[in-house]
């Protein structure tokens, strides 16, 4: 094996690793290219595709406002534009300036795996720079099959996460190269100018990459802050050992200055102040970069002071930052200070984020319990291997007097690890560090054991004992077994992901959205969403992007969590009149519900509505095969919500809501409840007249599009000889497959009569006079 894996043929092995990386990311070909269409993976990817289509049509303009979300108000799009602009540009190039829909979708589908493979090469390069080429190959090989990164770089997963990982890893690679070169060449402020272009090359590239990351992702200040936090840490350690820090401060200063120069003109022209999350960079990013640029200048000044005690450096630094710096920012730059504290608070989650699955802590289940499943599904065994390696590497770094690249790797890894523990959305960024430290474990941590084994064997040979094996072969076998276990476990997880839906709408959802597109009045301005369309759709936020793209209809709530308050209030509202007011305010015509809202999402819906989820359940003790256990059962309050009245009871008794579609798959068998249902919000025909005081009811036999029959019942109490009932179905001239099987039967005591209602009566809320006396 040693004869095969040599430095001479490392590039051949690297090529094989890159091909492996591409192969696993193309594992989803049967899912993406199904039925002659291209299926996009993920929920946010659908909005990216929407923006890419709009960008192709109006290049280089990228949507920054969309009237189809947070309907009818519309909303600013705070996603940075570079990723969508890049894909649109490639599609225009491939399509010779006029790409077809297929070309655009194919381009968007292919770019993520290509960027993912490029990131694998970057992991090789960065691991090689810090350790050696053997570690580089192992790190690249592990990263190639790390599930958390494979997921975000799957074919068809047109989200920007793969670009975040690519740009941040590239920036860190160039930064490490820069500080190593400057340190090796003993660059100081005095000799820096002698070869300024050569000395500045990699810091400049790092600055450009950080700027590009800011144009790609709102969270990119994390990448800036990571480097910015590393610099004072390394400065203090260098001063402890009497090392000159010019190499470090010059690299940092040039990096931040280049980013500032790129971003400043855009931030000034945008005129958006110090917004933390914005479509284009704002003065917040400029100020954030400037803080670290001036920090480098401050550290230069501190270095010149030449303190007698090294620990004066961290003491003075802490006094300057916390003794006056933070307070000065709060007083003289309150907008920047507020945005910065909001950004830090965002990293700790809570609020709306607590209802988003990807924003829950790494070791938490959505319900708040403890789990290791997230770690297994993201990294397999490598998380624990890398954690051990990180601990050993920290110990080794202290023994070696804190070399800069080692301290940077530790700082980078610990920050990303903490962020991932707080919110597992960062798990794909941590994949890089996990791969690097897994490689280090195999090449670096096991090496001392190999050396001890070799020494032991040598002693035996000197004593004339028979050699039973070499240390290197034993360690090699252990390494191969470890790599085999890693490969098997990770491939198993990837195979499971690839055979699943991977965030795509299930057939019931997709078919329902397509049906709505084909069977409802088209809305205006879909391709140029600057003006308000005619009506909107109410559903829960996590289906919003799918509805928007597939049905091409405006949505109240979508995956940006816009409109979420009104959506939550509507679905938990027990009173039809109050629910109607919400829909009227939002100009909603259709409501889409699904079974997951009943079982998996209701607690989040209740929380967002300001309600206590536990109020909707009661604990019951049940016996199951000799086992006594407690379960949560929905109570009357749960079944009184609009969500239950619609999805469980088909809108029975509601005067303004009629079921117009239910999907084919049964989600709950008793009673027969389908996965997805679509309701139309109508004016409702009013049947009124004279009647004996007491109950008056209207009944109607209905057949759904799936052939299921049901009887709708609407009740009221006649008072002073008068009654009034609001009904939502027409009995003649209906336009949907779900339809009435006859006329309404109006009953009051022993008197009953049949009433026909046409479509105009229902849509316009007309009044029909029917006397029952």
XYZ file of C-alpha atoms in Angstrom:
773
model
C 0.000 0.000 0.000
C 2.851 2.399 0.852
C 4.332 1.707 -2.577
C 1.106 2.768 -4.259
C 0.201 5.811 -2.154
C 3.235 7.983 -2.799
C 3.629 11.701 -3.259
C 4.440 11.080 -6.912
C 0.936 9.748 -7.692
C -1.027 11.785 -5.168
C -2.717 13.747 -7.972
C -4.128 10.502 -9.392
C -5.655 9.670 -6.022
C -6.938 13.214 -5.691
C -8.636 12.887 -9.080
C -10.277 9.639 -7.949
C -11.512 11.389 -4.794
C -12.957 14.247 -6.845
C -14.727 11.756 -9.118
C -16.096 9.987 -6.032
C -17.310 13.340 -4.696
C -19.100 14.035 -7.975
C -20.607 10.545 -8.084
C -22.204 10.726 -4.627
C -23.584 14.186 -5.395
C -25.172 12.812 -8.546
C -26.786 9.949 -6.623
C -30.098 11.788 -6.785
C -30.291 11.720 -10.592
C -33.416 9.460 -10.516
C -35.126 11.965 -8.190
C -34.086 15.114 -10.046
C -34.676 13.799 -13.562
C -38.003 12.070 -13.065
C -40.909 11.988 -15.496
C -39.029 14.013 -18.078
C -38.903 17.035 -15.745
C -36.257 18.546 -13.488
C -37.235 18.348 -9.827
C -35.548 20.925 -7.628
C -34.523 19.791 -4.142
C -35.131 21.766 -0.965
C -37.649 24.461 -0.059
C -35.469 27.580 -0.312
C -34.109 26.292 -3.627
C -37.504 26.963 -5.178
C -37.205 30.646 -4.394
C -33.673 30.704 -5.747
C -35.021 29.259 -9.003
C -37.710 31.947 -9.069
C -35.063 34.652 -8.676
C -32.813 33.026 -11.253
C -35.626 33.042 -13.834
C -36.309 36.717 -13.098
C -32.589 37.529 -13.287
C -32.232 35.818 -16.653
C -35.134 37.914 -17.942
C -33.772 41.189 -16.535
C -30.027 40.526 -16.217
C -28.147 41.719 -14.215
C -31.045 42.869 -11.989
C -31.875 40.400 -9.211
C -35.234 40.540 -7.402
C -34.995 42.731 -4.321
C -38.767 43.076 -3.758
C -41.513 40.535 -4.348
C -45.231 41.308 -4.206
C -45.949 37.558 -4.191
C -44.770 37.066 -0.603
C -46.237 38.535 2.603
C -49.271 39.135 0.404
C -50.751 41.679 -0.166
C -47.983 43.910 1.193
C -45.051 42.285 -0.553
C -41.623 42.057 1.016
C -38.019 43.015 0.505
C -35.782 40.099 -0.438
C -32.803 40.175 1.888
C -30.923 37.302 0.261
C -27.652 38.561 -1.155
C -27.757 38.463 -4.984
C -24.432 37.006 -6.147
C -25.349 33.295 -6.139
C -28.499 33.756 -8.211
C -26.764 36.237 -10.507
C -23.916 33.783 -11.106
C -26.264 30.936 -12.070
C -28.297 33.273 -14.298
C -25.098 34.410 -16.026
C -24.023 30.817 -16.660
C -27.491 29.967 -18.007
C -27.365 32.973 -20.344
C -23.934 31.910 -21.536
C -24.991 28.283 -22.104
C -28.226 29.380 -23.753
C -26.479 31.904 -26.032
C -28.356 34.799 -24.465
C -31.800 33.224 -24.657
C -31.877 30.083 -22.494
C -34.941 27.863 -22.341
C -36.708 26.967 -19.095
C -35.019 23.555 -19.254
C -31.570 25.141 -19.698
C -32.061 27.463 -16.724
C -33.287 24.661 -14.460
C -30.520 22.317 -15.632
C -27.867 24.961 -14.972
C -29.236 25.623 -11.496
C -29.298 21.882 -10.817
C -25.735 21.205 -12.012
C -23.848 24.059 -10.376
C -24.180 22.864 -6.713
C -22.405 19.509 -7.259
C -19.690 21.227 -9.290
C -19.122 23.789 -6.531
C -19.191 20.926 -4.034
C -16.424 19.064 -5.868
C -14.362 22.257 -6.029
C -14.748 22.572 -2.256
C -13.390 19.027 -1.878
C -10.225 20.192 -3.669
C -10.011 23.189 -1.310
C -10.228 20.852 1.699
C -7.321 18.881 0.246
C -5.313 22.076 -0.255
C -5.959 23.511 3.195
C -5.266 20.190 4.968
C -2.066 19.756 2.993
C -0.934 23.272 3.910
C -1.455 22.696 7.614
C -0.293 19.049 7.790
C 0.934 17.142 4.724
C -0.273 15.652 1.440
C -1.310 12.353 3.029
C -3.597 14.189 5.433
C -4.786 16.268 2.485
C -5.889 13.178 0.566
C -7.607 11.651 3.585
C -9.297 14.949 4.464
C -10.543 15.377 0.899
C -11.722 11.758 0.819
C -13.640 12.102 4.085
C -15.129 15.441 3.049
C -16.164 13.985 -0.318
C -18.560 11.638 1.482
C -19.508 13.738 4.527
C -23.333 13.688 4.467
C -23.900 17.244 5.728
C -21.961 18.731 2.815
C -23.137 16.194 0.259
C -26.709 17.182 1.148
C -26.222 20.884 0.337
C -24.295 20.099 -2.853
C -26.605 17.431 -4.264
C -27.590 17.726 -7.898
C -30.687 19.932 -7.940
C -30.165 21.457 -4.482
C -30.057 25.006 -5.824
C -29.533 26.737 -2.470
C -26.604 29.041 -1.652
C -25.177 26.950 1.218
C -22.679 25.228 -1.061
C -21.357 28.650 -2.121
C -20.966 29.714 1.525
C -18.755 26.708 2.229
C -16.761 27.172 -0.962
C -16.014 30.874 -0.429
C -15.247 30.620 3.285
C -12.902 27.656 2.806
C -11.160 29.417 -0.077
C -10.773 32.566 2.027
C -9.299 30.605 4.948
C -6.923 28.745 2.628
C -5.598 32.001 1.169
C -5.336 33.558 4.626
C -3.287 30.611 5.908
C -1.012 30.779 2.869
C -0.598 34.521 3.419
C 0.402 34.331 7.091
C 2.721 31.351 6.492
C 4.516 33.078 3.631
C 4.877 36.353 5.466
C 6.170 34.593 8.561
C 8.591 32.373 6.630
C 9.907 35.398 4.706
C 10.209 37.349 7.989
C 8.085 40.195 6.616
C 7.949 43.283 8.792
C 6.589 46.781 8.280
C 10.109 47.780 7.292
C 10.799 45.276 4.502
C 7.201 44.830 3.333
C 7.476 47.504 0.640
C 10.475 45.813 -0.987
C 8.216 43.310 -2.725
C 4.765 44.708 -2.039
C 2.909 42.930 -4.861
C 4.220 39.493 -3.945
C 3.624 40.066 -0.223
C 0.112 41.387 -0.789
C -1.154 38.800 -3.272
C -2.804 36.317 -0.916
C -4.106 38.900 1.591
C -5.723 40.705 -1.354
C -7.279 37.455 -2.618
C -8.547 36.745 0.903
C -10.154 40.191 1.036
C -11.796 39.646 -2.353
C -13.152 36.267 -1.249
C -14.577 37.741 1.958
C -16.270 40.470 -0.085
C -17.701 37.880 -2.477
C -19.023 35.897 0.488
C -20.769 39.040 1.763
C -22.407 39.433 -1.663
C -23.507 35.768 -1.399
C -24.811 35.308 2.158
C -26.131 37.612 4.873
C -24.304 35.552 7.487
C -20.880 36.150 5.911
C -19.817 38.574 8.696
C -19.233 35.325 10.601
C -16.311 34.626 8.252
C -14.965 38.147 8.773
C -15.403 37.932 12.534
C -13.666 34.573 12.670
C -10.488 35.994 11.143
C -10.920 39.168 13.175
C -11.088 37.224 16.449
C -8.119 35.043 15.529
C -5.773 37.987 14.984
C -5.747 39.337 18.596
C -5.524 35.770 19.938
C -2.453 35.052 17.809
C -1.035 38.490 18.612
C -1.110 37.814 22.351
C 0.453 34.365 21.908
C 3.186 35.734 19.657
C 3.989 38.500 22.143
C 4.222 35.885 24.906
C 7.092 34.238 23.030
C 8.630 37.486 21.854
C 7.740 36.990 18.190
C 7.269 39.864 15.757
C 3.592 40.144 14.745
C 4.004 42.237 11.600
C 3.276 39.242 9.342
C -0.062 38.754 11.091
C -1.171 42.375 11.260
C -0.156 43.179 7.684
C -2.100 40.167 6.421
C -5.180 41.087 8.433
C -4.986 44.788 7.641
C -4.694 44.240 3.879
C -7.463 41.625 3.919
C -9.971 43.886 5.695
C -8.975 46.975 3.697
C -9.530 45.205 0.357
C -12.980 44.029 1.471
C -13.855 47.535 2.627
C -12.800 49.055 -0.700
C -14.992 46.598 -2.613
C -18.070 46.935 -0.388
C -18.007 50.624 0.520
C -19.213 52.015 -2.868
C -22.147 49.578 -2.901
C -23.084 50.313 0.718
C -22.982 54.084 0.171
C -25.024 53.970 -3.038
C -27.582 51.637 -1.454
C -28.453 54.147 1.238
C -29.792 51.458 3.608
C -27.878 52.629 6.669
C -26.647 49.996 9.107
C -29.117 47.192 8.368
C -27.749 43.833 9.460
C -29.701 41.765 6.930
C -30.056 43.358 3.518
C -30.182 42.560 -0.196
C -26.877 44.376 -0.768
C -24.087 45.110 1.724
C -24.788 48.091 3.953
C -22.705 50.354 6.122
C -22.969 47.628 8.773
C -20.604 45.379 6.815
C -18.303 48.351 6.144
C -18.246 49.284 9.830
C -17.783 45.652 10.874
C -14.760 45.271 8.583
C -13.450 48.655 9.712
C -13.513 47.579 13.364
C -11.079 44.758 12.586
C -8.965 46.928 10.282
C -8.466 49.472 13.059
C -7.902 46.621 15.502
C -4.906 45.580 13.379
C -3.633 49.178 13.506
C -4.117 49.232 17.288
C -2.164 46.002 17.673
C 0.650 47.477 15.557
C 0.855 50.361 18.015
C 0.792 47.976 20.979
C 3.635 45.946 19.468
C 5.796 49.067 19.316
C 5.244 49.698 23.042
C 7.319 46.598 23.897
C 5.754 45.843 27.310
C 7.976 44.305 29.979
C 5.336 41.665 30.727
C 3.653 39.856 27.864
C 0.348 39.645 29.729
C 0.067 43.447 29.594
C -1.033 42.953 25.989
C -4.240 40.995 26.642
C -4.971 43.121 29.708
C -4.721 46.373 27.748
C -6.686 44.869 24.872
C -9.531 43.822 27.148
C -9.569 47.213 28.844
C -9.720 49.018 25.507
C -12.473 46.794 24.131
C -14.712 46.307 27.141
C -13.631 49.318 29.163
C -14.433 51.839 26.470
C -14.712 50.395 22.996
C -18.136 48.778 23.356
C -19.540 51.807 25.181
C -18.123 54.113 22.519
C -19.837 52.120 19.781
C -23.127 52.263 21.663
C -22.859 56.041 22.065
C -21.319 57.152 18.768
C -22.583 54.418 16.427
C -25.900 53.282 17.955
C -27.296 51.843 14.694
C -24.193 49.750 14.125
C -24.150 48.661 17.773
C -27.803 47.627 17.620
C -27.321 45.679 14.386
C -24.272 43.945 15.815
C -26.066 42.895 19.004
C -29.044 41.712 16.958
C -26.700 39.635 14.816
C -25.100 38.062 17.869
C -28.569 37.386 19.315
C -29.574 35.751 16.040
C -26.794 33.191 16.470
C -28.280 32.108 19.800
C -31.691 31.353 18.248
C -35.050 31.696 19.978
C -38.211 33.487 18.855
C -39.290 32.577 15.331
C -36.066 30.594 14.924
C -37.228 28.167 17.618
C -39.972 27.000 15.229
C -37.539 26.317 12.352
C -36.105 22.825 12.258
C -32.660 23.839 10.992
C -32.303 26.490 13.710
C -32.702 24.155 16.703
C -29.547 23.236 18.686
C -27.458 20.364 17.337
C -28.292 17.943 20.123
C -31.995 18.811 20.373
C -35.014 17.214 18.815
C -37.676 19.610 17.451
C -39.629 19.005 20.668
C -36.641 19.908 22.852
C -35.366 16.449 23.802
C -31.771 15.232 23.542
C -30.592 13.377 20.449
C -27.407 12.262 18.712
C -29.261 11.563 15.471
C -28.380 14.961 13.997
C -24.683 14.263 14.472
C -24.926 10.793 12.982
C -26.883 11.983 9.956
C -24.382 14.773 9.357
C -21.037 13.117 10.052
C -21.392 9.472 10.989
C -18.423 8.372 13.136
C -16.207 11.235 12.070
C -17.664 13.769 14.524
C -16.312 11.845 17.506
C -13.004 11.036 15.797
C -12.515 14.698 14.891
C -13.416 15.825 18.420
C -10.702 13.600 19.893
C -8.252 14.850 17.282
C -9.104 18.475 18.040
C -8.422 17.976 21.746
C -5.082 16.310 20.995
C -4.223 19.011 18.448
C -4.854 21.766 21.005
C -2.503 19.980 23.416
C 0.143 19.545 20.698
C -0.201 23.201 19.644
C 0.548 24.368 23.181
C 3.673 22.200 23.210
C 4.840 23.690 19.911
C 4.424 27.305 21.089
C 1.290 28.100 19.103
C 2.250 28.189 15.396
C -0.086 30.606 13.540
C -1.753 28.145 11.165
C -2.450 25.761 14.070
C -4.002 28.503 16.211
C -6.098 29.644 13.265
C -7.382 26.114 12.640
C -8.299 25.759 16.322
C -10.017 29.168 16.421
C -11.918 28.442 13.201
C -12.990 24.980 14.368
C -14.106 26.014 17.848
C -16.162 28.966 16.588
C -17.941 26.898 13.926
C -18.451 24.069 16.422
C -20.100 26.433 18.928
C -22.296 27.950 16.215
C -23.368 24.481 15.090
C -24.184 23.396 18.640
C -26.354 26.507 18.986
C -28.045 26.104 15.582
C -27.582 23.054 13.412
C -28.058 25.147 10.252
C -24.244 25.619 10.344
C -23.607 21.895 10.164
C -22.480 22.013 6.526
C -19.780 24.570 7.453
C -18.524 22.334 10.262
C -18.121 19.503 7.733
C -14.833 21.047 6.558
C -13.339 21.025 10.056
C -14.600 17.529 10.773
C -12.892 16.230 7.626
C -9.625 18.015 8.413
C -9.429 16.680 11.962
C -10.471 13.182 10.928
C -7.512 13.219 8.551
C -5.291 14.576 11.317
C -6.407 11.778 13.634
C -5.360 9.140 11.122
C -2.110 10.804 10.052
C -1.152 12.758 13.167
C -2.713 11.264 16.293
C -1.883 7.663 15.378
C 1.673 8.570 14.364
C 3.120 8.627 17.916
C 1.764 5.111 18.443
C 3.430 4.049 15.199
C 6.753 5.507 16.351
C 6.495 3.749 19.724
C 5.757 0.479 17.959
C 8.759 0.904 15.669
C 11.026 1.580 18.666
C 9.692 -1.505 20.419
C 10.307 -3.652 17.332
C 13.854 -2.290 16.979
C 14.631 -3.245 20.568
C 13.364 -6.754 19.946
C 15.548 -7.044 16.874
C 18.619 -5.947 18.848
C 17.877 -8.646 21.418
C 17.646 -11.246 18.658
C 13.905 -11.766 18.932
C 11.828 -12.553 15.838
C 10.021 -9.512 14.331
C 6.294 -10.198 14.181
C 5.272 -7.041 12.357
C 6.155 -3.443 11.813
C 4.595 -0.478 13.536
C 3.753 1.162 10.253
C 1.853 -1.858 8.935
C -0.193 -2.141 12.129
C -1.086 1.528 12.062
C -1.797 1.316 8.343
C -4.221 -1.529 8.954
C -5.927 0.411 11.735
C -6.188 3.427 9.460
C -7.650 1.385 6.618
C -10.218 -0.212 8.913
C -11.135 3.218 10.267
C -11.486 4.669 6.763
C -13.571 1.659 5.732
C -15.959 2.155 8.670
C -16.204 5.883 7.918
C -16.917 5.210 4.242
C -19.552 2.557 4.952
C -21.411 4.627 7.561
C -21.343 7.843 5.508
C -22.347 6.157 2.262
C -25.219 4.496 4.107
C -26.478 7.885 5.315
C -26.031 9.464 1.860
C -27.901 6.599 0.220
C -30.746 7.088 2.679
C -30.836 10.835 1.925
C -30.691 10.281 -1.825
C -33.603 7.848 -1.796
C -35.778 10.214 0.229
C -37.622 13.344 -0.818
C -34.695 15.621 0.197
C -36.930 18.577 0.837
C -38.976 18.214 -2.333
C -42.758 18.453 -2.149
C -44.256 14.979 -1.978
C -46.550 13.983 -4.877
C -49.688 14.953 -2.923
C -48.335 18.450 -2.385
C -46.928 18.923 -5.893
C -50.106 17.612 -7.557
C -52.253 19.880 -5.389
C -50.200 22.953 -6.228
C -50.265 22.107 -9.932
C -54.020 21.647 -9.709
C -54.382 25.094 -8.136
C -52.330 26.619 -10.928
C -54.519 24.977 -13.575
C -57.902 25.493 -11.878
C -57.778 28.985 -10.436
C -57.705 32.418 -12.015
C -54.099 33.353 -12.921
C -52.695 36.271 -10.952
C -50.823 39.174 -12.516
C -47.194 40.333 -12.220
C -45.699 36.891 -11.498
C -42.654 37.529 -13.712
C -42.248 41.157 -12.632
C -43.609 41.250 -9.059
C -43.536 44.998 -8.472
C -47.318 45.485 -8.187
C -49.958 43.774 -6.079
C -51.686 40.726 -7.637
C -55.430 40.007 -7.409
C -55.572 37.546 -4.478
C -53.413 35.380 -2.245
C -53.120 31.910 -0.726
C -53.017 31.124 2.989
C -50.926 28.180 4.159
C -48.223 27.513 6.711
C -44.860 29.147 5.931
C -42.851 26.012 5.134
C -44.961 25.349 2.031
C -44.862 28.959 0.854
C -41.979 28.731 -1.626
C -43.409 25.577 -3.188
C -46.827 27.182 -3.653
C -45.256 30.344 -5.011
C -43.151 28.518 -7.603
C -45.335 25.547 -8.570
C -48.809 27.114 -8.319
C -47.481 30.569 -9.289
C -49.785 32.229 -6.773
C -49.021 34.851 -4.094
C -48.666 33.572 -0.533
C -49.243 35.198 2.826
C -46.517 33.207 4.586
C -43.423 31.679 3.047
C -40.045 30.284 4.067
C -38.721 33.747 4.907
C -41.260 33.659 7.795
C -43.081 36.646 6.313
C -46.789 36.755 7.171
C -46.263 34.073 9.781
C -48.128 35.916 12.556
C -51.377 36.190 10.617
C -51.032 32.608 9.356
C -50.587 31.291 12.894
C -53.496 33.389 14.186
C -55.762 32.168 11.409
C -55.071 28.465 11.872
C -55.468 28.595 15.666
C -58.531 30.866 15.615
C -61.730 29.203 16.943
C -64.135 31.885 15.703
C -65.045 31.929 11.999
C -65.830 35.645 11.976
C -62.407 36.574 13.385
C -60.730 34.157 10.954
C -62.611 35.825 8.104
C -61.268 39.200 9.180
C -57.709 37.895 8.889
C -58.378 36.573 5.386
C -60.120 39.786 4.362
C -57.179 41.844 5.549
C -54.852 39.615 3.550
C -57.186 39.364 0.520
C -56.989 35.560 0.575
C -59.011 33.389 -1.793
C -57.561 29.915 -1.171
C -56.429 28.079 1.952
C -54.154 25.028 1.767
C -53.883 22.693 4.734
C -52.007 19.447 5.223
C -51.916 16.606 7.713
C -48.432 17.539 8.946
C -49.871 20.779 10.282
C -52.097 18.692 12.522
C -49.487 16.275 13.812
C -45.995 17.708 13.388
C -46.325 21.461 13.092
C -49.200 22.483 15.319
C -47.090 23.215 18.392
C -44.987 25.648 16.348
C -48.141 27.200 14.902
C -49.560 27.687 18.403
C -46.311 29.203 19.669
C -46.205 31.690 16.801
C -49.819 32.629 17.554
C -48.810 33.457 21.121
C -50.668 30.425 22.526
C -49.582 27.677 24.897
C -49.302 24.439 22.876
C -50.041 22.326 25.950
C -53.494 23.899 26.209
C -54.527 21.983 23.086
C -53.689 18.542 24.473
C -54.561 16.404 27.432
C -52.493 13.570 28.830
C -54.145 10.163 28.838
C -52.851 6.890 30.200
C -53.200 3.967 27.818
C -52.337 0.289 27.982
C -50.578 -1.218 24.980
C -49.614 -4.923 25.068
C -49.115 -4.904 28.805
C -47.308 -1.561 28.768
C -48.847 1.433 30.514
C -47.791 4.759 29.023
C -48.904 8.375 28.780
C -49.840 9.997 25.473
C -50.918 13.461 24.427
C -54.361 13.528 22.910
C -55.860 16.527 21.148
C -58.652 18.096 23.169
C -61.743 20.119 22.266
C -59.753 23.334 22.027
C -57.582 21.743 19.355
C -60.571 20.578 17.325
C -62.170 24.025 17.615
C -59.319 25.671 15.683
C -59.793 26.691 12.069
C -57.063 24.215 11.121
C -59.064 21.304 12.546
C -62.384 22.634 11.302
C -60.939 22.695 7.816
C -58.609 19.733 7.532
C -60.316 17.317 9.920
C -63.959 18.301 9.401
C -63.770 19.532 5.772
C -65.028 22.990 6.720
C -68.375 21.485 7.708
C -70.595 24.184 9.187
C -68.442 27.082 8.000
C -70.347 29.450 5.763
C -67.435 30.931 3.799
C -65.211 27.890 3.215
C -65.715 25.114 0.731
C -63.484 22.136 0.046
C -62.469 22.126 -3.609
C -59.658 19.545 -3.646
C -58.223 16.787 -1.546
C -55.119 14.815 -2.470
C -55.128 11.108 -3.185
C -53.133 9.737 -0.253
C -54.833 8.988 3.055
C -52.869 10.454 5.965
C -55.257 9.393 8.754
C -57.409 6.318 8.230
C -60.174 6.871 10.771
C -61.723 9.126 9.737
C -60.451 9.208 6.147
C -58.311 12.361 6.095
C -56.138 13.074 3.068
C -52.680 14.599 3.125
C -53.455 17.906 1.427
C -56.696 19.859 1.110
C -57.487 23.098 -0.683
C -60.386 25.311 0.370
C -61.855 28.334 -1.364
C -62.837 31.347 0.705
C -66.106 32.654 -0.770
C -68.727 35.251 0.014
C -71.242 32.487 0.715
C -74.912 32.519 -0.318
C -77.276 33.661 2.423
C -80.466 31.633 2.759
C -82.940 33.505 4.920
C -86.620 33.873 5.583
C -89.409 33.155 8.006
C -89.293 30.119 10.290
C -90.582 28.862 13.600
C -88.279 29.790 16.447
C -85.766 27.042 17.074
C -83.096 25.215 15.130
C -82.859 25.565 11.360
C -80.404 23.430 9.503
C -79.216 23.141 5.919
C -77.746 19.862 4.706
C -76.014 19.041 1.437
C -74.562 15.810 0.078
C -71.120 16.397 -1.448
C -68.690 14.203 -3.372
C -64.998 15.132 -3.408
C -62.620 14.870 -6.343
C -61.437 11.563 -4.830
C -64.968 10.114 -4.862
C -65.431 10.410 -1.103
C -68.988 11.387 -0.124
C -69.866 13.521 2.872
C -72.798 15.501 4.179
C -72.336 19.143 5.024
C -74.493 20.614 7.756
C -75.021 24.294 8.580
C -77.082 25.311 11.602
C -78.616 28.427 13.047
C -81.333 29.356 15.569
C -84.448 31.121 14.291
C -85.453 33.991 16.504
C -88.536 36.189 16.312
C -89.688 34.129 13.364
C -86.586 34.823 11.251
C -83.486 32.791 10.360
C -80.355 33.233 8.263
C -77.810 30.634 7.142
C -74.617 31.201 5.153
C -73.661 28.317 2.790
C -70.508 28.005 0.606
C -71.327 25.423 -2.091
C -73.213 25.947 -5.333
C -75.607 23.214 -6.397
C -75.548 24.078 -10.089
C -72.868 25.370 -12.414
C -69.989 24.454 -10.110
C -66.526 24.604 -11.642
C -64.763 22.009 -9.473
C -64.758 18.232 -9.439
C -65.686 18.404 -5.771
C -69.378 19.205 -6.096
C -72.843 18.988 -4.617
C -74.858 15.819 -5.334
C -78.168 17.651 -5.183
C -79.855 20.661 -3.616
C -79.659 21.958 -0.071
C -82.324 20.585 2.240
C -83.499 23.278 4.662
C -85.261 21.902 7.718
C -87.111 23.624 10.538
C -88.983 21.299 12.844
C -91.173 19.097 10.658
C -90.908 21.391 7.647
C -88.232 20.930 5.025
C -87.644 22.244 1.531
C -84.987 22.038 -1.160
C -83.019 25.050 -2.329
C -80.805 25.448 -5.389
C -77.815 27.781 -5.193
C -75.811 28.844 -8.216
C -72.130 29.840 -8.429
C -72.817 33.572 -8.571
C -74.908 33.338 -5.412
C -71.904 31.827 -3.617
C -69.207 34.074 -5.040
C -71.082 37.338 -4.619
C -72.761 36.511 -1.308
C -76.300 36.890 -2.663
C -79.323 36.457 -0.439
C -81.955 33.810 -1.241
C -85.385 34.139 0.379
C -86.799 30.824 1.579
C -89.718 30.856 4.010
C -90.267 27.772 6.146
C -93.700 28.751 7.534
